[in-house]
mmCIF file of C-alpha atoms in Angstrom:
data_model
loop_
_atom_site.group_PDB
_atom_site.id
_atom_site.type_symbol
_atom_site.label_atom_id
_atom_site.label_comp_id
_atom_site.label_asym_id
_atom_site.label_seq_id
_atom_site.Cartn_x
_atom_site.Cartn_y
_atom_site.Cartn_z
ATOM 1 C CA MET A 3 184.825 80.548 104.300
ATOM 2 C CA GLY A 4 187.619 79.786 101.856
ATOM 3 C CA LEU A 5 189.542 76.518 101.820
ATOM 4 C CA THR A 6 193.105 76.391 103.118
ATOM 5 C CA VAL A 7 195.359 74.665 100.608
ATOM 6 C CA LEU A 8 198.397 72.882 102.038
ATOM 7 C CA SER A 9 201.312 73.268 99.683
ATOM 8 C CA ALA A 10 203.778 70.432 99.089
ATOM 9 C CA PRO A 11 207.265 70.783 100.536
ATOM 10 C CA SER A 12 209.570 72.782 98.292
ATOM 11 C CA ALA A 13 212.112 70.974 96.139
ATOM 12 C CA ARG A 14 214.903 72.333 98.327
ATOM 13 C CA ARG A 15 213.231 71.034 101.477
ATOM 14 C CA GLN A 16 212.712 67.632 99.854
ATOM 15 C CA ARG A 17 216.389 67.471 98.893
ATOM 16 C CA SER A 18 217.407 68.426 102.404
ATOM 17 C CA ARG A 19 215.146 65.762 103.903
ATOM 18 C CA GLN A 20 216.599 63.076 101.605
ATOM 19 C CA GLN A 21 220.129 64.199 102.447
ATOM 20 C CA LEU A 22 219.429 63.969 106.159
ATOM 21 C CA LEU A 23 217.804 60.549 105.803
ATOM 22 C CA GLU A 24 220.834 59.164 103.944
ATOM 23 C CA ILE A 25 223.203 60.445 106.618
ATOM 24 C CA ILE A 26 221.109 59.044 109.461
ATOM 25 C CA ARG A 27 220.883 55.650 107.757
ATOM 26 C CA SER A 28 224.655 55.590 107.327
ATOM 27 C CA HIS A 29 225.104 56.101 111.084
ATOM 28 C CA PRO A 30 223.099 53.316 112.747
ATOM 29 C CA GLY A 31 224.550 54.254 116.158
ATOM 30 C CA GLY A 32 222.682 57.550 115.959
ATOM 31 C CA VAL A 33 223.546 61.190 115.218
ATOM 32 C CA THR A 34 222.545 64.457 116.857
ATOM 33 C CA ARG A 35 220.874 67.409 115.153
ATOM 34 C CA SER A 36 223.945 69.549 115.761
ATOM 35 C CA TYR A 37 226.132 66.986 113.968
ATOM 36 C CA LEU A 38 223.751 66.923 111.020
ATOM 37 C CA SER A 39 223.952 70.695 110.796
ATOM 38 C CA ALA A 40 227.772 70.647 110.927
ATOM 39 C CA LEU A 41 228.079 67.887 108.323
ATOM 40 C CA THR A 42 225.574 69.219 105.817
ATOM 41 C CA GLY A 43 226.060 72.959 106.255
ATOM 42 C CA LEU A 44 222.307 73.330 106.752
ATOM 43 C CA SER A 45 221.083 75.753 109.355
ATOM 44 C CA ARG A 46 219.751 74.390 112.630
ATOM 45 C CA SER A 47 216.249 75.461 111.630
ATOM 46 C CA ALA A 48 216.532 73.640 108.272
ATOM 47 C CA VAL A 49 217.742 70.487 110.036
ATOM 48 C CA ALA A 50 214.880 70.788 112.527
ATOM 49 C CA GLU A 51 212.388 71.084 109.639
ATOM 50 C CA GLY A 52 213.841 68.065 107.836
ATOM 51 C CA VAL A 53 213.867 65.901 110.929
ATOM 52 C CA GLN A 54 210.306 66.932 111.704
ATOM 53 C CA ASP A 55 209.318 65.705 108.247
ATOM 54 C CA LEU A 56 211.028 62.351 108.773
ATOM 55 C CA LEU A 57 209.780 61.482 112.267
ATOM 56 C CA PRO A 58 206.011 61.190 111.555
ATOM 57 C CA GLY A 59 206.655 58.980 108.521
ATOM 58 C CA GLY A 60 208.431 56.378 110.660
ATOM 59 C CA LEU A 61 211.669 56.706 108.710
ATOM 60 C CA VAL A 62 213.628 57.950 111.720
ATOM 61 C CA VAL A 63 213.335 57.304 115.454
ATOM 62 C CA GLU A 64 214.426 59.673 118.205
ATOM 63 C CA GLN A 65 216.241 58.249 121.227
ATOM 64 C CA ARG A 66 217.661 59.908 124.326
ATOM 65 C CA GLU A 67 221.327 59.389 125.111
ATOM 66 C CA HIS A 68 221.406 57.685 128.472
ATOM 67 C CA GLY A 69 223.487 55.524 130.761
ATOM 68 C CA ARG A 70 227.130 55.541 129.837
ATOM 69 C CA GLY A 71 226.979 57.507 126.653
ATOM 70 C CA LEU A 72 229.885 59.770 125.810
ATOM 71 C CA ASN A 73 228.030 63.083 125.860
ATOM 72 C CA ARG A 74 229.922 65.020 128.511
ATOM 73 C CA SER A 75 227.862 68.177 128.512
ATOM 74 C CA ARG A 76 225.867 68.964 131.608
ATOM 75 C CA GLY A 77 222.161 69.413 131.727
ATOM 76 C CA ARG A 78 219.621 67.806 129.478
ATOM 77 C CA PRO A 79 221.030 64.893 127.421
ATOM 78 C CA SER A 80 221.093 65.156 123.616
ATOM 79 C CA SER A 81 218.689 63.260 121.410
ATOM 80 C CA LEU A 82 220.047 60.720 118.955
ATOM 81 C CA LEU A 83 218.350 60.234 115.608
ATOM 82 C CA VAL A 84 218.513 56.614 114.456
ATOM 83 C CA PRO A 85 217.124 54.927 111.339
ATOM 84 C CA ALA A 86 213.848 53.079 111.848
ATOM 85 C CA ALA A 87 214.158 49.366 111.137
ATOM 86 C CA PRO A 88 211.627 47.217 109.250
ATOM 87 C CA SER A 89 209.630 44.693 111.249
ATOM 88 C CA GLY A 90 211.303 41.288 111.468
ATOM 89 C CA ALA A 91 214.223 39.414 112.988
ATOM 90 C CA VAL A 92 218.002 39.424 112.544
ATOM 91 C CA VAL A 93 220.816 37.087 113.584
ATOM 92 C CA GLY A 94 224.221 37.943 115.035
ATOM 93 C CA ILE A 95 227.109 35.432 115.232
ATOM 94 C CA ASP A 96 230.312 35.787 117.249
ATOM 95 C CA LEU A 97 233.086 33.310 116.464
ATOM 96 C CA GLY A 98 235.655 33.878 119.229
ATOM 97 C CA HIS A 99 238.920 32.024 119.688
ATOM 98 C CA THR A 100 237.323 29.524 122.086
ATOM 99 C CA HIS A 101 233.570 30.015 121.750
ATOM 100 C CA ILE A 102 230.616 30.446 119.411
ATOM 101 C CA SER A 103 227.789 32.791 120.356
ATOM 102 C CA VAL A 104 224.573 33.330 118.418
ATOM 103 C CA ALA A 105 221.763 35.802 119.051
ATOM 104 C CA LEU A 106 218.336 36.208 117.511
ATOM 105 C CA ALA A 107 216.945 39.735 117.823
ATOM 106 C CA ARG A 108 214.246 42.035 116.556
ATOM 107 C CA THR A 109 215.273 44.748 114.138
ATOM 108 C CA ASP A 110 215.090 47.281 116.987
ATOM 109 C CA GLY A 111 217.829 45.346 118.842
ATOM 110 C CA GLU A 112 215.613 43.580 121.375
ATOM 111 C CA LEU A 113 216.991 40.085 121.983
ATOM 112 C CA LEU A 114 214.674 37.139 121.437
ATOM 113 C CA ALA A 115 217.111 34.291 122.133
ATOM 114 C CA GLU A 116 220.808 33.757 122.694
ATOM 115 C CA GLN A 117 223.164 30.813 123.051
ATOM 116 C CA ARG A 118 226.908 30.441 123.712
ATOM 117 C CA GLU A 119 229.026 27.305 123.451
ATOM 118 C CA SER A 120 232.710 26.532 124.053
ATOM 119 C CA PHE A 121 234.436 25.581 120.823
ATOM 120 C CA ASP A 122 238.015 25.378 119.468
ATOM 121 C CA VAL A 123 237.350 27.946 116.759
ATOM 122 C CA ASP A 124 241.032 28.684 116.098
ATOM 123 C CA ASN A 125 241.827 25.168 114.946
ATOM 124 C CA ARG A 126 238.502 24.059 113.431
ATOM 125 C CA ALA A 127 237.299 26.753 111.066
ATOM 126 C CA GLU A 128 234.911 24.735 108.913
ATOM 127 C CA ALA A 129 233.489 22.838 111.892
ATOM 128 C CA ALA A 130 232.959 26.185 113.660
ATOM 129 C CA VAL A 131 230.935 27.440 110.710
ATOM 130 C CA ASP A 132 228.885 24.231 110.741
ATOM 131 C CA ASP A 133 228.181 24.601 114.446
ATOM 132 C CA ALA A 134 227.300 28.284 114.121
ATOM 133 C CA ALA A 135 224.764 27.470 111.372
ATOM 134 C CA ARG A 136 223.281 24.723 113.527
ATOM 135 C CA LEU A 137 222.899 27.117 116.490
ATOM 136 C CA VAL A 138 221.233 29.733 114.266
ATOM 137 C CA GLU A 139 218.696 27.252 112.908
ATOM 138 C CA THR A 140 217.977 25.954 116.413
ATOM 139 C CA LEU A 141 217.365 29.438 117.845
ATOM 140 C CA VAL A 142 215.153 30.442 114.941
ATOM 141 C CA THR A 143 213.083 27.252 115.112
ATOM 142 C CA HIS A 144 212.696 27.340 118.913
ATOM 143 C CA SER A 145 211.519 30.958 118.660
ATOM 144 C CA GLY A 146 208.663 29.909 116.366
ATOM 145 C CA LEU A 147 210.202 31.537 113.315
ATOM 146 C CA THR A 148 211.707 30.371 110.026
ATOM 147 C CA MET A 149 214.734 31.596 108.100
ATOM 148 C CA ALA A 150 212.288 33.450 105.837
ATOM 149 C CA ASP A 151 211.565 35.726 108.823
ATOM 150 C CA VAL A 152 215.266 36.641 109.167
ATOM 151 C CA LEU A 153 216.032 39.896 107.375
ATOM 152 C CA GLY A 154 219.759 40.074 108.057
ATOM 153 C CA VAL A 155 222.692 37.971 109.328
ATOM 154 C CA ALA A 156 226.159 39.136 110.383
ATOM 155 C CA ALA A 157 229.165 37.390 111.914
ATOM 156 C CA GLY A 158 232.405 38.402 113.661
ATOM 157 C CA ILE A 159 235.522 36.265 113.194
ATOM 158 C CA PRO A 160 238.824 36.115 115.150
ATOM 159 C CA CYS A 161 241.168 37.169 112.334
ATOM 160 C CA PRO A 162 241.592 39.915 109.714
ATOM 161 C CA LEU A 163 239.465 39.852 106.589
ATOM 162 C CA ASP A 164 240.718 40.910 103.177
ATOM 163 C CA PRO A 165 238.500 43.829 102.071
ATOM 164 C CA VAL A 166 238.691 42.858 98.386
ATOM 165 C CA SER A 167 238.410 39.059 98.326
ATOM 166 C CA GLY A 168 236.466 38.687 101.579
ATOM 167 C CA ARG A 169 238.775 35.841 102.583
ATOM 168 C CA THR A 170 240.531 35.514 105.922
ATOM 169 C CA ARG A 171 244.065 36.693 106.547
ATOM 170 C CA PRO A 172 245.128 34.793 109.691
ATOM 171 C CA LEU A 173 248.143 36.162 111.564
ATOM 172 C CA GLY A 174 248.877 33.094 113.663
ATOM 173 C CA ASP A 175 249.446 29.368 113.425
ATOM 174 C CA HIS A 176 245.872 28.394 112.540
ATOM 175 C CA PRO A 177 246.007 26.852 109.060
ATOM 176 C CA THR A 178 242.293 26.015 108.964
ATOM 177 C CA TRP A 179 241.540 29.757 108.742
ATOM 178 C CA SER A 180 244.024 30.411 105.923
ATOM 179 C CA ASP A 181 242.313 31.914 102.862
ATOM 180 C CA PHE A 182 238.912 30.788 104.175
ATOM 181 C CA ASP A 183 235.792 32.409 102.685
ATOM 182 C CA VAL A 184 233.649 32.658 105.806
ATOM 183 C CA ARG A 185 231.018 34.804 104.118
ATOM 184 C CA GLU A 186 230.446 32.275 101.355
ATOM 185 C CA GLU A 187 230.435 29.274 103.695
ATOM 186 C CA LEU A 188 227.972 30.785 106.162
ATOM 187 C CA SER A 189 225.753 32.186 103.419
ATOM 188 C CA ARG A 190 225.536 28.797 101.720
ATOM 189 C CA ARG A 191 224.623 27.005 104.949
ATOM 190 C CA LEU A 192 221.997 29.540 106.041
ATOM 191 C CA GLY A 193 220.557 30.428 102.644
ATOM 192 C CA ARG A 194 221.048 34.144 103.451
ATOM 193 C CA GLN A 195 223.711 36.676 102.555
ATOM 194 C CA VAL A 196 225.930 37.127 105.639
ATOM 195 C CA ARG A 197 227.959 40.194 106.559
ATOM 196 C CA VAL A 198 231.367 39.280 108.012
ATOM 197 C CA ALA A 199 233.949 41.391 109.852
ATOM 198 C CA ASN A 200 236.807 41.044 112.298
ATOM 199 C CA ASP A 201 235.588 40.503 115.876
ATOM 200 C CA ALA A 202 237.206 43.690 117.257
ATOM 201 C CA GLU A 203 235.405 45.695 114.566
ATOM 202 C CA MET A 204 232.167 44.015 115.593
ATOM 203 C CA GLY A 205 232.869 44.944 119.208
ATOM 204 C CA ALA A 206 233.192 48.595 118.122
ATOM 205 C CA HIS A 207 229.832 48.372 116.291
ATOM 206 C CA GLY A 208 228.207 46.831 119.355
ATOM 207 C CA GLU A 209 229.428 49.445 121.826
ATOM 208 C CA ARG A 210 228.653 52.259 119.407
ATOM 209 C CA ARG A 211 225.036 51.250 118.861
ATOM 210 C CA PHE A 212 224.097 49.715 122.216
ATOM 211 C CA GLY A 213 226.861 50.449 124.734
ATOM 212 C CA ALA A 214 229.597 52.706 126.032
ATOM 213 C CA ALA A 215 230.404 54.506 122.734
ATOM 214 C CA ARG A 216 226.932 55.698 121.813
ATOM 215 C CA GLY A 217 227.118 59.099 120.141
ATOM 216 C CA CYS A 218 230.925 58.940 119.755
ATOM 217 C CA ARG A 219 232.547 59.459 116.348
ATOM 218 C CA ASP A 220 236.220 58.926 117.211
ATOM 219 C CA PHE A 221 237.066 55.991 119.458
ATOM 220 C CA LEU A 222 239.005 52.770 119.799
ATOM 221 C CA TYR A 223 237.426 49.541 120.908
ATOM 222 C CA VAL A 224 240.063 47.199 122.356
ATOM 223 C CA LYS A 225 239.196 43.520 122.581
ATOM 224 C CA ALA A 226 241.520 42.149 125.229
ATOM 225 C CA SER A 227 241.046 38.414 125.247
ATOM 226 C CA HIS A 228 243.245 35.485 124.176
ATOM 227 C CA GLY A 229 244.702 37.995 121.717
ATOM 228 C CA LEU A 230 244.552 41.772 121.506
ATOM 229 C CA GLY A 231 242.882 43.665 118.690
ATOM 230 C CA ALA A 232 241.310 47.076 118.179
ATOM 231 C CA GLY A 233 238.343 48.275 116.199
ATOM 232 C CA LEU A 234 239.072 51.824 114.956
ATOM 233 C CA VAL A 235 236.248 54.316 114.394
ATOM 234 C CA LEU A 236 237.569 57.575 112.971
ATOM 235 C CA ASN A 237 235.292 60.483 112.052
ATOM 236 C CA GLY A 238 232.316 58.159 112.268
ATOM 237 C CA GLU A 239 233.721 55.527 109.920
ATOM 238 C CA VAL A 240 235.336 52.157 110.632
ATOM 239 C CA TYR A 241 238.983 52.161 109.512
ATOM 240 C CA ARG A 242 240.250 48.774 108.301
ATOM 241 C CA GLY A 243 243.483 49.713 106.522
ATOM 242 C CA ALA A 244 244.741 48.811 103.071
ATOM 243 C CA THR A 245 244.498 45.022 103.557
ATOM 244 C CA GLY A 246 242.006 44.760 106.426
ATOM 245 C CA ALA A 247 244.683 44.305 109.096
ATOM 246 C CA ALA A 248 244.375 47.667 110.865
ATOM 247 C CA GLY A 249 244.056 47.478 114.640
ATOM 248 C CA GLU A 250 246.269 44.433 115.272
ATOM 249 C CA ILE A 251 247.784 46.098 118.333
ATOM 250 C CA GLY A 252 248.563 42.762 119.973
ATOM 251 C CA HIS A 253 251.574 42.488 117.694
ATOM 252 C CA ILE A 254 253.199 45.788 118.614
ATOM 253 C CA GLN A 255 256.689 45.051 119.920
ATOM 254 C CA LEU A 256 257.531 45.712 123.563
ATOM 255 C CA PRO A 257 261.170 46.590 124.447
ATOM 256 C CA GLY A 258 262.699 43.804 126.541
ATOM 257 C CA ALA A 259 259.865 41.305 126.052
ATOM 258 C CA GLN A 260 261.043 37.920 124.729
ATOM 259 C CA GLY A 261 257.931 35.714 124.759
ATOM 260 C CA LEU A 262 257.221 33.809 121.557
ATOM 261 C CA CYS A 263 254.017 35.012 119.926
ATOM 262 C CA ARG A 264 251.585 32.999 117.777
ATOM 263 C CA CYS A 265 252.506 35.294 114.858
ATOM 264 C CA GLY A 266 256.078 33.951 114.949
ATOM 265 C CA ASN A 267 257.736 37.041 116.406
ATOM 266 C CA ARG A 268 258.974 37.570 119.938
ATOM 267 C CA GLY A 269 258.031 40.331 122.340
ATOM 268 C CA CYS A 270 254.526 41.125 121.042
ATOM 269 C CA LEU A 271 252.161 42.970 123.373
ATOM 270 C CA GLU A 272 249.750 40.038 123.624
ATOM 271 C CA THR A 273 252.509 37.763 125.019
ATOM 272 C CA VAL A 274 252.548 40.088 128.049
ATOM 273 C CA VAL A 275 248.989 41.433 128.188
ATOM 274 C CA SER A 276 246.211 38.982 127.311
ATOM 275 C CA ILE A 277 243.758 36.835 129.190
ATOM 276 C CA ASP A 278 246.116 33.856 128.887
ATOM 277 C CA ALA A 279 249.140 35.772 130.168
ATOM 278 C CA LEU A 280 247.147 37.149 133.100
ATOM 279 C CA ARG A 281 245.714 33.763 134.027
ATOM 280 C CA HIS A 282 249.202 32.257 133.956
ATOM 281 C CA GLN A 283 250.481 34.849 136.438
ATOM 282 C CA LEU A 284 247.481 34.418 138.728
ATOM 283 C CA GLU A 285 247.669 30.623 138.669
ATOM 284 C CA GLU A 286 251.370 30.711 139.565
ATOM 285 C CA LEU A 287 250.391 32.528 142.777
ATOM 286 C CA HIS A 288 247.499 30.087 143.484
ATOM 287 C CA LEU A 289 245.158 33.000 144.067
ATOM 288 C CA PRO A 290 241.604 32.197 145.184
ATOM 289 C CA GLY A 291 238.591 33.294 143.225
ATOM 290 C CA LEU A 292 240.098 32.762 139.758
ATOM 291 C CA PRO A 293 237.242 31.879 137.359
ATOM 292 C CA SER A 294 237.535 28.286 136.202
ATOM 293 C CA SER A 295 236.007 28.990 132.788
ATOM 294 C CA SER A 296 238.346 30.237 130.074
ATOM 295 C CA ASN A 297 235.575 32.643 129.039
ATOM 296 C CA GLY A 298 234.529 33.758 132.550
ATOM 297 C CA PRO A 299 234.467 37.361 133.744
ATOM 298 C CA LEU A 300 237.248 38.627 136.028
ATOM 299 C CA THR A 301 235.150 40.973 138.148
ATOM 300 C CA SER A 302 236.102 39.148 141.352
ATOM 301 C CA LEU A 303 239.824 39.879 140.977
ATOM 302 C CA GLY A 304 239.468 43.414 142.336
ATOM 303 C CA ALA A 305 238.669 41.996 145.784
ATOM 304 C CA ASN A 306 242.164 40.449 146.061
ATOM 305 C CA PRO A 307 244.898 43.112 146.512
ATOM 306 C CA VAL A 308 247.622 40.966 144.902
ATOM 307 C CA ALA A 309 245.449 40.017 141.923
ATOM 308 C CA ALA A 310 244.332 43.625 141.515
ATOM 309 C CA ARG A 311 247.988 44.739 141.475
ATOM 310 C CA ILE A 312 248.817 42.256 138.717
ATOM 311 C CA VAL A 313 245.831 43.440 136.668
ATOM 312 C CA THR A 314 246.819 47.071 137.180
ATOM 313 C CA GLU A 315 250.362 46.392 135.992
ATOM 314 C CA GLY A 316 248.959 44.731 132.883
ATOM 315 C CA GLY A 317 246.872 47.875 132.378
ATOM 316 C CA ARG A 318 249.976 50.025 132.573
ATOM 317 C CA VAL A 319 251.683 47.998 129.834
ATOM 318 C CA LEU A 320 248.573 48.169 127.635
ATOM 319 C CA GLY A 321 248.173 51.865 128.413
ATOM 320 C CA HIS A 322 251.720 52.602 127.236
ATOM 321 C CA VAL A 323 250.827 51.271 123.769
ATOM 322 C CA LEU A 324 247.459 53.000 123.767
ATOM 323 C CA ALA A 325 249.179 56.295 124.661
ATOM 324 C CA ASP A 326 251.013 56.160 121.327
ATOM 325 C CA LEU A 327 247.712 55.553 119.552
ATOM 326 C CA CYS A 328 246.223 58.531 121.367
ATOM 327 C CA ASN A 329 249.076 60.702 120.054
ATOM 328 C CA CYS A 330 248.482 59.394 116.515
ATOM 329 C CA LEU A 331 244.658 59.317 116.386
ATOM 330 C CA ASN A 332 243.450 61.635 119.174
ATOM 331 C CA PRO A 333 240.337 59.573 120.005
ATOM 332 C CA ALA A 334 237.547 60.847 122.235
ATOM 333 C CA ALA A 335 237.252 57.441 123.928
ATOM 334 C CA ILE A 336 238.901 54.080 124.393
ATOM 335 C CA VAL A 337 236.519 51.250 125.285
ATOM 336 C CA ILE A 338 238.158 48.096 126.646
ATOM 337 C CA GLY A 339 236.241 44.856 126.176
ATOM 338 C CA GLY A 340 236.903 41.142 126.076
ATOM 339 C CA GLU A 341 237.535 38.962 129.107
ATOM 340 C CA LEU A 342 240.329 41.206 130.333
ATOM 341 C CA GLY A 343 238.008 44.166 130.169
ATOM 342 C CA THR A 344 235.753 42.510 132.753
ATOM 343 C CA ALA A 345 238.506 43.029 135.365
ATOM 344 C CA GLY A 346 237.139 46.545 135.695
ATOM 345 C CA GLN A 347 238.689 49.351 137.733
ATOM 346 C CA PRO A 348 242.089 47.744 138.477
ATOM 347 C CA LEU A 349 242.722 47.465 134.728
ATOM 348 C CA LEU A 350 241.425 50.964 133.970
ATOM 349 C CA GLU A 351 243.624 52.487 136.676
ATOM 350 C CA GLY A 352 246.743 51.119 134.999
ATOM 351 C CA VAL A 353 245.662 52.167 131.507
ATOM 352 C CA ARG A 354 244.786 55.683 132.625
ATOM 353 C CA GLU A 355 248.033 56.055 134.528
ATOM 354 C CA SER A 356 250.141 55.227 131.463
ATOM 355 C CA ILE A 357 248.105 57.322 129.046
ATOM 356 C CA HIS A 358 248.355 60.378 131.285
ATOM 357 C CA HIS A 359 252.109 59.745 131.693
ATOM 358 C CA TYR A 360 253.080 58.995 128.081
ATOM 359 C CA ALA A 361 250.485 60.681 125.823
ATOM 360 C CA LEU A 362 250.567 64.344 124.946
ATOM 361 C CA SER A 363 248.574 66.402 127.414
ATOM 362 C CA ALA A 364 246.025 67.481 124.776
ATOM 363 C CA SER A 365 245.367 63.849 123.778
ATOM 364 C CA ALA A 366 245.431 62.431 127.303
ATOM 365 C CA HIS A 367 242.874 64.909 128.630
ATOM 366 C CA ALA A 368 240.584 64.460 125.634
ATOM 367 C CA VAL A 369 240.238 60.686 125.864
ATOM 368 C CA ASP A 370 237.694 58.910 128.070
ATOM 369 C CA ILE A 371 238.856 55.443 129.178
ATOM 370 C CA ARG A 372 236.147 52.960 130.104
ATOM 371 C CA THR A 373 235.252 49.304 130.028
ATOM 372 C CA ALA A 374 232.721 47.890 127.584
ATOM 373 C CA GLN A 375 229.147 48.367 128.767
ATOM 374 C CA LEU A 376 228.116 45.147 127.022
ATOM 375 C CA GLY A 377 230.807 43.061 128.719
ATOM 376 C CA LEU A 378 231.496 39.786 126.936
ATOM 377 C CA ARG A 379 228.649 40.434 124.488
ATOM 378 C CA SER A 380 230.101 43.468 122.652
ATOM 379 C CA GLU A 381 231.088 41.439 119.573
ATOM 380 C CA LEU A 382 227.820 39.524 119.479
ATOM 381 C CA MET A 383 225.752 42.718 119.727
ATOM 382 C CA GLY A 384 227.980 44.276 117.101
ATOM 383 C CA ALA A 385 227.010 41.460 114.778
ATOM 384 C CA VAL A 386 223.363 42.110 115.621
ATOM 385 C CA SER A 387 223.930 45.784 114.816
ATOM 386 C CA GLN A 388 225.399 44.952 111.427
ATOM 387 C CA ALA A 389 222.570 42.526 110.689
ATOM 388 C CA ILE A 390 220.099 45.342 111.438
ATOM 389 C CA GLU A 391 221.991 47.675 109.105
ATOM 390 C CA HIS A 392 221.846 45.004 106.398
ATOM 391 C CA ALA A 393 218.086 44.716 106.922
ATOM 392 C CA LEU A 394 217.745 48.490 106.567
ATOM 393 C CA ILE A 395 219.595 48.474 103.270
ATOM 394 C CA GLN A 396 217.415 45.654 101.948
ATOM 395 C CA ALA A 397 214.187 47.352 103.058
#
């Protein structure tokens, strides 16, 4: 009996496989086979062959879209192809306006440890970086690891970041954040290169990889907290603008609004719709069930008809602004996170009402409005996602 000789993959097939691997690695949130075919121009059978070559080698992992993913087709859910991560740990840091959160995770996204502390981040930039580094070292040590086991670190910060210099570009009255090199300061303290991005962008990364925007290539993530900001994902890429200030929707002017904003202008959206503005209205009415913590979820507000009405009206105001963005960008989804996003259905009702009233019909019917699946942890998990991506690049 003669021997069967297995021939090596053709040069064309090898090139196709490498092209597919590069695309999958550049989309850590996952891509479908049909998207790979559309992007590369390869036939479905060629994509299937290339993916079949990658899966056994452990370079790519196949995951089912599940839960609140944005695949609207009926029947069997699509499979997402995601890059396989090296074995090890990563660290995510979320510097919010009034808190510091740190998470230690495996490179597949499984959390090992997490800690959150209240902190005046807005007015104590350098101290906030010190505290974040201390929390990281504590989590790593208590988990039986060392910093040598950490393959990637990423952090979200509450202000725009200049894409060229990497320094902060604060919009408000927080001088300690002016021209501050967060990347350099954190990297020096931790002895590791740290990826840094605006917190709303990190929220978009978190929901895209682990939450409500999985499989979505065009969406807005709105962080509605003490301020309002948006992470923009357009055609699968994060859009930051010419100077890193894209998505600062909290400073869009509202006709008739006169409140003084932290940016120095009057009538900005966040003077009317933000967690602080909402809490002020609710406290004036002495409504029961208001969370005492400035970082607490607002899920209980829906049980009170008056509180729910106030939240819905805030959603209408926010929705009016988002309707204009729908007309400009035509996103497939808008994911609302931050403390205000935890108010749930009363907020979504107002947002949907305004978008359907003010946006073009084609845009309004195309967009899916939903709250963040990760709740108050979208930004933190986005930092974890970016740390994993950094580990993949270094592998």
